[in-house]
CSV table of C-alpha atoms in Angstrom, one decimal:
chain,number,residue,atom,x,y,z
A,9,MET,CA,20.8,10.6,-3.9
A,10,PHE,CA,17.8,14.1,-4.2
A,11,LEU,CA,15.9,13.9,-7.6
A,12,SER,CA,16.3,16.4,-10.5
A,13,ILE,CA,14.2,18.9,-11.4
A,14,ASN,CA,13.5,17.1,-15.0
A,15,SER,CA,12.7,14.3,-13.1
A,16,THR,CA,10.6,16.4,-10.1
A,17,ILE,CA,8.5,17.5,-12.8
A,18,ASP,CA,8.1,14.5,-14.9
A,19,ILE,CA,6.4,13.2,-10.8
A,20,LEU,CA,4.1,16.2,-11.2
A,21,VAL,CA,2.5,15.9,-14.3
A,22,ALA,CA,2.2,11.8,-13.5
A,23,ILE,CA,-0.1,12.5,-10.5
A,24,GLY,CA,-1.8,15.1,-12.2
A,25,LEU,CA,-2.7,13.5,-14.4
A,26,LEU,CA,-3.7,10.4,-12.5
A,27,ILE,CA,-5.5,12.5,-10.6
A,28,ILE,CA,-7.6,14.0,-13.3
A,29,SER,CA,-7.8,10.3,-15.1
A,30,TYR,CA,-9.8,9.7,-11.0
A,31,LEU,CA,-12.3,12.5,-12.0
A,32,ILE,CA,-13.2,11.5,-15.1
A,33,GLY,CA,-12.8,7.7,-14.4
A,34,SER,CA,-15.7,9.2,-11.4
A,35,ILE,CA,-17.8,11.3,-13.5
A,36,PRO,CA,-21.5,9.3,-13.6
A,37,PHE,CA,-22.5,9.5,-18.2
A,38,GLY,CA,-24.8,7.1,-17.1
A,39,LEU,CA,-26.7,8.8,-13.7
A,40,ILE,CA,-26.1,12.0,-15.6
A,41,LEU,CA,-27.8,11.2,-19.1
A,42,GLY,CA,-30.8,8.8,-17.2
A,43,LYS,CA,-31.8,12.2,-15.5
A,44,ALA,CA,-30.7,14.6,-18.2
A,45,ILE,CA,-32.7,12.8,-21.8
A,46,CYS,CA,-35.4,9.7,-19.7
A,47,ASP,CA,-35.9,11.6,-16.4
A,48,LYS,CA,-34.6,8.6,-15.0
A,49,ASP,CA,-32.3,8.3,-11.5
A,50,LEU,CA,-30.2,5.0,-13.0
A,51,ARG,CA,-30.2,4.3,-9.1
A,52,LYS,CA,-33.7,3.9,-8.1
A,53,GLU,CA,-34.3,1.8,-11.2
A,54,GLY,CA,-33.3,-2.2,-12.1
A,55,SER,CA,-30.9,-3.3,-10.5
A,56,LYS,CA,-29.9,0.3,-9.4
A,57,ASN,CA,-26.5,0.7,-10.9
A,58,ILE,CA,-25.2,3.6,-12.8
A,59,GLY,CA,-23.3,1.3,-15.2
A,60,SER,CA,-24.1,0.9,-19.1
A,61,THR,CA,-26.3,-2.4,-19.1
A,62,ASN,CA,-28.7,-1.3,-16.1
A,63,ALA,CA,-28.4,1.7,-18.6
A,64,ILE,CA,-29.3,-0.5,-21.6
A,65,ARG,CA,-32.2,-2.2,-19.5
A,66,VAL,CA,-33.9,1.3,-18.8
A,67,LEU,CA,-32.8,4.0,-20.6
A,68,GLY,CA,-32.4,2.2,-23.6
A,69,LYS,CA,-31.2,0.8,-26.5
A,70,LYS,CA,-30.0,4.7,-28.1
A,71,VAL,CA,-29.2,6.2,-25.0
A,72,GLY,CA,-27.5,2.7,-23.3
A,73,PHE,CA,-25.0,2.1,-26.0
A,74,LEU,CA,-23.9,6.4,-25.4
A,75,VAL,CA,-23.4,6.0,-21.7
A,76,PHE,CA,-21.2,3.0,-22.8
A,77,PHE,CA,-19.1,4.5,-25.0
A,78,LEU,CA,-18.8,7.4,-23.0
A,79,ASP,CA,-18.0,5.0,-19.9
A,80,VAL,CA,-15.0,3.3,-22.1
A,81,PHE,CA,-13.9,6.6,-23.3
A,82,LYS,CA,-13.0,7.1,-19.9
A,83,GLY,CA,-10.6,4.6,-19.5
A,84,MET,CA,-9.1,5.9,-22.3
A,85,ILE,CA,-8.4,9.1,-23.2
A,86,ILE,CA,-5.4,9.5,-20.5
A,87,ILE,CA,-3.8,6.8,-21.6
A,88,PHE,CA,-3.9,7.9,-25.1
A,89,LEU,CA,-3.4,11.8,-24.2
A,90,VAL,CA,-0.2,10.3,-22.1
A,91,LYS,CA,0.9,7.3,-25.6
A,92,ILE,CA,0.9,10.6,-27.8
A,93,LEU,CA,3.5,12.8,-25.2
A,94,ASN,CA,5.6,9.7,-24.9
A,95,SER,CA,5.6,9.8,-29.0
A,96,ALA,CA,6.1,13.2,-29.2
A,97,GLY,CA,8.9,13.9,-27.2
A,98,VAL,CA,6.7,16.5,-25.1
A,99,TRP,CA,7.1,14.4,-21.9
A,100,THR,CA,7.8,10.5,-20.9
A,101,THR,CA,6.0,9.5,-18.4
A,102,PRO,CA,7.8,7.9,-15.3
A,103,ILE,CA,5.1,5.6,-15.0
A,104,ALA,CA,3.1,2.2,-16.6
A,105,GLU,CA,0.4,3.2,-18.7
A,106,MET,CA,-2.1,1.1,-17.2
A,107,TRP,CA,-1.8,3.2,-13.7
A,108,TYR,CA,-3.5,6.1,-15.5
A,109,GLY,CA,-6.4,3.6,-16.4
A,110,LEU,CA,-6.2,2.0,-12.9
A,111,THR,CA,-7.1,5.4,-11.4
A,112,ALA,CA,-9.9,5.8,-14.0
A,113,ILE,CA,-11.4,2.0,-13.2
A,114,LEU,CA,-11.9,3.1,-9.1
A,115,GLY,CA,-13.5,6.7,-10.0
A,116,HIS,CA,-15.8,4.1,-11.4
A,117,SER,CA,-16.0,2.5,-9.0
A,118,PHE,CA,-15.8,5.0,-6.2
A,119,SER,CA,-16.3,8.1,-7.9
A,120,ILE,CA,-16.1,11.4,-5.2
A,121,TYR,CA,-19.9,12.8,-6.7
A,122,LEU,CA,-21.5,10.0,-5.7
A,123,GLY,CA,-19.5,9.2,-2.3
A,124,TYR,CA,-17.5,6.9,-3.5
A,125,LYS,CA,-20.0,4.6,-4.7
A,126,GLY,CA,-20.3,3.8,-8.3
A,127,GLY,CA,-20.5,0.8,-11.0
A,128,LYS,CA,-18.8,-2.3,-11.9
A,129,ALA,CA,-16.4,-0.9,-14.6
A,130,VAL,CA,-16.5,-3.6,-17.5
A,131,ALA,CA,-17.2,-0.8,-19.6
A,132,THR,CA,-13.8,1.7,-18.2
A,133,SER,CA,-12.1,-1.2,-18.3
A,134,LEU,CA,-12.9,-2.4,-21.5
A,135,GLY,CA,-11.1,0.6,-22.5
A,136,VAL,CA,-8.0,0.5,-20.7
A,137,VAL,CA,-7.2,-2.6,-22.0
A,138,LEU,CA,-8.4,-1.9,-25.2
A,139,SER,CA,-5.5,1.2,-25.3
A,140,THR,CA,-2.8,-1.4,-23.4
A,141,THR,CA,-3.3,-5.1,-24.5
A,142,PRO,CA,-5.9,-4.4,-28.4
A,143,LEU,CA,-5.8,-8.3,-28.6
A,144,SER,CA,-7.0,-8.8,-25.3
A,145,ALA,CA,-10.0,-7.0,-26.0
A,146,ILE,CA,-10.6,-7.7,-28.8
A,147,LEU,CA,-10.9,-11.8,-27.6
A,148,CYS,CA,-12.7,-10.5,-24.3
A,149,LEU,CA,-15.5,-8.5,-26.8
A,150,ILE,CA,-15.7,-12.1,-28.6
A,151,MET,CA,-16.2,-13.7,-25.5
A,152,PHE,CA,-18.6,-11.1,-23.8
A,153,LEU,CA,-21.1,-11.8,-27.2
A,154,ILE,CA,-20.4,-16.0,-27.0
A,155,VAL,CA,-21.5,-16.1,-23.3
A,156,LEU,CA,-24.2,-13.5,-23.6
A,157,LYS,CA,-25.9,-15.2,-27.0
A,158,SER,CA,-25.7,-18.0,-25.4
A,159,THR,CA,-27.2,-17.1,-21.2
A,160,GLY,CA,-28.2,-14.0,-21.8
A,161,TYR,CA,-27.2,-13.4,-18.4
A,162,VAL,CA,-24.5,-9.7,-18.9
A,163,SER,CA,-23.2,-10.5,-16.0
A,164,LEU,CA,-22.1,-13.7,-16.4
A,165,ALA,CA,-20.8,-12.2,-19.7
A,166,SER,CA,-18.8,-9.7,-17.9
A,167,THR,CA,-16.9,-12.7,-15.8
A,168,PHE,CA,-15.6,-14.8,-18.7
A,169,ALA,CA,-15.1,-11.6,-20.9
A,170,THR,CA,-12.6,-10.2,-17.4
A,171,ILE,CA,-11.1,-13.8,-16.9
A,172,THR,CA,-10.4,-14.0,-20.8
A,173,VAL,CA,-8.3,-10.4,-20.8
A,174,VAL,CA,-5.9,-11.9,-17.7
A,175,LEU,CA,-5.6,-14.7,-19.4
A,176,THR,CA,-4.6,-13.6,-23.3
A,177,ALA,CA,-2.2,-11.2,-21.0
A,178,TRP,CA,-0.5,-13.3,-19.2
A,179,ILE,CA,0.3,-15.6,-22.8
A,180,LEU,CA,1.3,-12.4,-24.0
A,181,PHE,CA,3.5,-12.0,-21.8
A,182,ALA,CA,5.6,-15.5,-22.3
A,183,VAL,CA,5.3,-15.6,-26.1
A,184,GLY,CA,4.4,-12.1,-27.1
A,185,MET,CA,6.6,-10.1,-29.5
A,186,PRO,CA,9.1,-7.5,-28.1
A,187,ILE,CA,7.3,-3.9,-28.7
A,188,VAL,CA,8.9,-0.7,-28.0
A,189,PRO,CA,8.3,1.0,-24.8
A,190,ASN,CA,6.3,4.6,-25.3
A,191,SER,CA,6.3,3.9,-28.8
A,192,PHE,CA,2.0,5.1,-29.9
A,193,SER,CA,3.5,4.9,-33.9
A,194,THR,CA,4.5,1.3,-33.4
A,195,ASN,CA,3.7,-1.1,-36.3
A,196,PHE,CA,0.2,-2.2,-34.8
A,197,PHE,CA,0.5,-6.0,-35.8
A,198,VAL,CA,3.2,-5.7,-33.2
A,199,TYR,CA,1.1,-3.5,-30.9
A,200,LEU,CA,-1.1,-6.2,-31.5
A,201,ILE,CA,0.6,-9.5,-30.2
A,202,GLY,CA,3.8,-7.1,-28.1
A,203,LYS,CA,5.1,-8.9,-25.7
A,204,THR,CA,2.4,-7.4,-22.3
A,205,PRO,CA,4.6,-5.6,-19.9
A,206,LEU,CA,5.1,-7.7,-16.1
A,207,ILE,CA,3.5,-5.1,-14.6
A,208,LEU,CA,0.4,-4.1,-16.7
A,209,CYS,CA,0.4,-7.8,-16.3
A,210,ILE,CA,-0.3,-7.9,-12.6
A,211,LEU,CA,-2.4,-4.5,-13.1
A,212,LEU,CA,-4.7,-6.5,-15.1
A,213,SER,CA,-5.2,-8.9,-12.3
A,214,LEU,CA,-5.5,-6.5,-9.5
A,215,VAL,CA,-8.3,-4.7,-11.9
A,216,ALA,CA,-10.3,-8.5,-12.2
A,217,THR,CA,-9.8,-9.2,-9.1
A,218,LEU,CA,-12.0,-5.8,-8.3
A,219,ILE,CA,-14.6,-6.9,-11.3
A,220,ILE,CA,-15.0,-10.3,-9.9
A,221,LEU,CA,-16.3,-9.1,-6.6
A,222,LYS,CA,-18.3,-5.9,-7.4
A,223,HIS,CA,-20.4,-9.3,-9.2
A,224,ILE,CA,-20.6,-11.8,-6.0
A,225,LYS,CA,-24.2,-10.5,-6.2
A,226,ASN,CA,-25.2,-11.3,-9.4
A,227,TYR,CA,-23.8,-14.6,-8.4
A,228,LYS,CA,-25.8,-15.2,-5.6
A,229,ARG,CA,-28.9,-14.2,-8.2
A,230,LEU,CA,-27.0,-16.7,-10.5
A,231,LEU,CA,-27.2,-19.0,-7.6
A,232,ASN,CA,-30.7,-18.6,-6.1
A,233,GLY,CA,-32.6,-17.8,-10.3
A,234,THR,CA,-33.2,-14.6,-9.8
A,235,GLU,CA,-30.4,-12.6,-12.1
A,236,ASN,CA,-31.8,-10.5,-15.2
A,237,ASN,CA,-32.2,-12.4,-17.9
A,238,PHE,CA,-31.8,-9.9,-21.7
A,239,LYS,CA,-32.6,-13.9,-23.1
A,240,LYS,CA,-35.6,-13.6,-20.8
A,241,ASN,CA,-36.7,-10.3,-20.5
A,242,LYS,CA,-36.8,-9.6,-24.7
A,243,GLN,CA,-39.0,-13.2,-24.9
A,244,LYS,CA,-41.5,-11.5,-22.4
A,245,ALA,CA,-41.6,-7.9,-24.7
């Protein structure tokens, strides 16, 4: 059976948005701002990672947090665009919204502009989670701050925050309130604790696996006692 013209257009638009999301996700804001504002190449400084953690450490809090917010924005922008188009009745996505976030995450981790190298995608993943499962995002931020405050290790805090997202998503899948699909104007309370779609739970689990794999070197440094520690660095400063 052949697809109708409308279905074909919907699929082509979705493919186009997936590509755009990947290209946006691939933008290395840490590298760009580091060179433009501080004349520093993050790939040669600190942990040599282009992400926001190394940016805060090497470029300072102001520039570093700007990198963080821009990396979060990369994960949100196309998903929110899709939500707006859906709710306005302009265009309905034929695939789950999370897929657009996933391509942004892949863009950050395997940037086309950096020879398919990149960061660990924690901030970009946070943007995706904020725009799809806000309760998971809120709880993961709380967990991140608790672990960071108590241990000083960003890698450990990121790992626990990632696990929190996945666990919350699966719990909401089991006991969450029914939510109207493709409705951007749904009551916020329902949106906050709405039932997480199965496909979203699976994709979040895959993203969590990617983030954890990206942190393997950090886990080795933790075991060796050589991992960067914000609390110790602050005390030395």
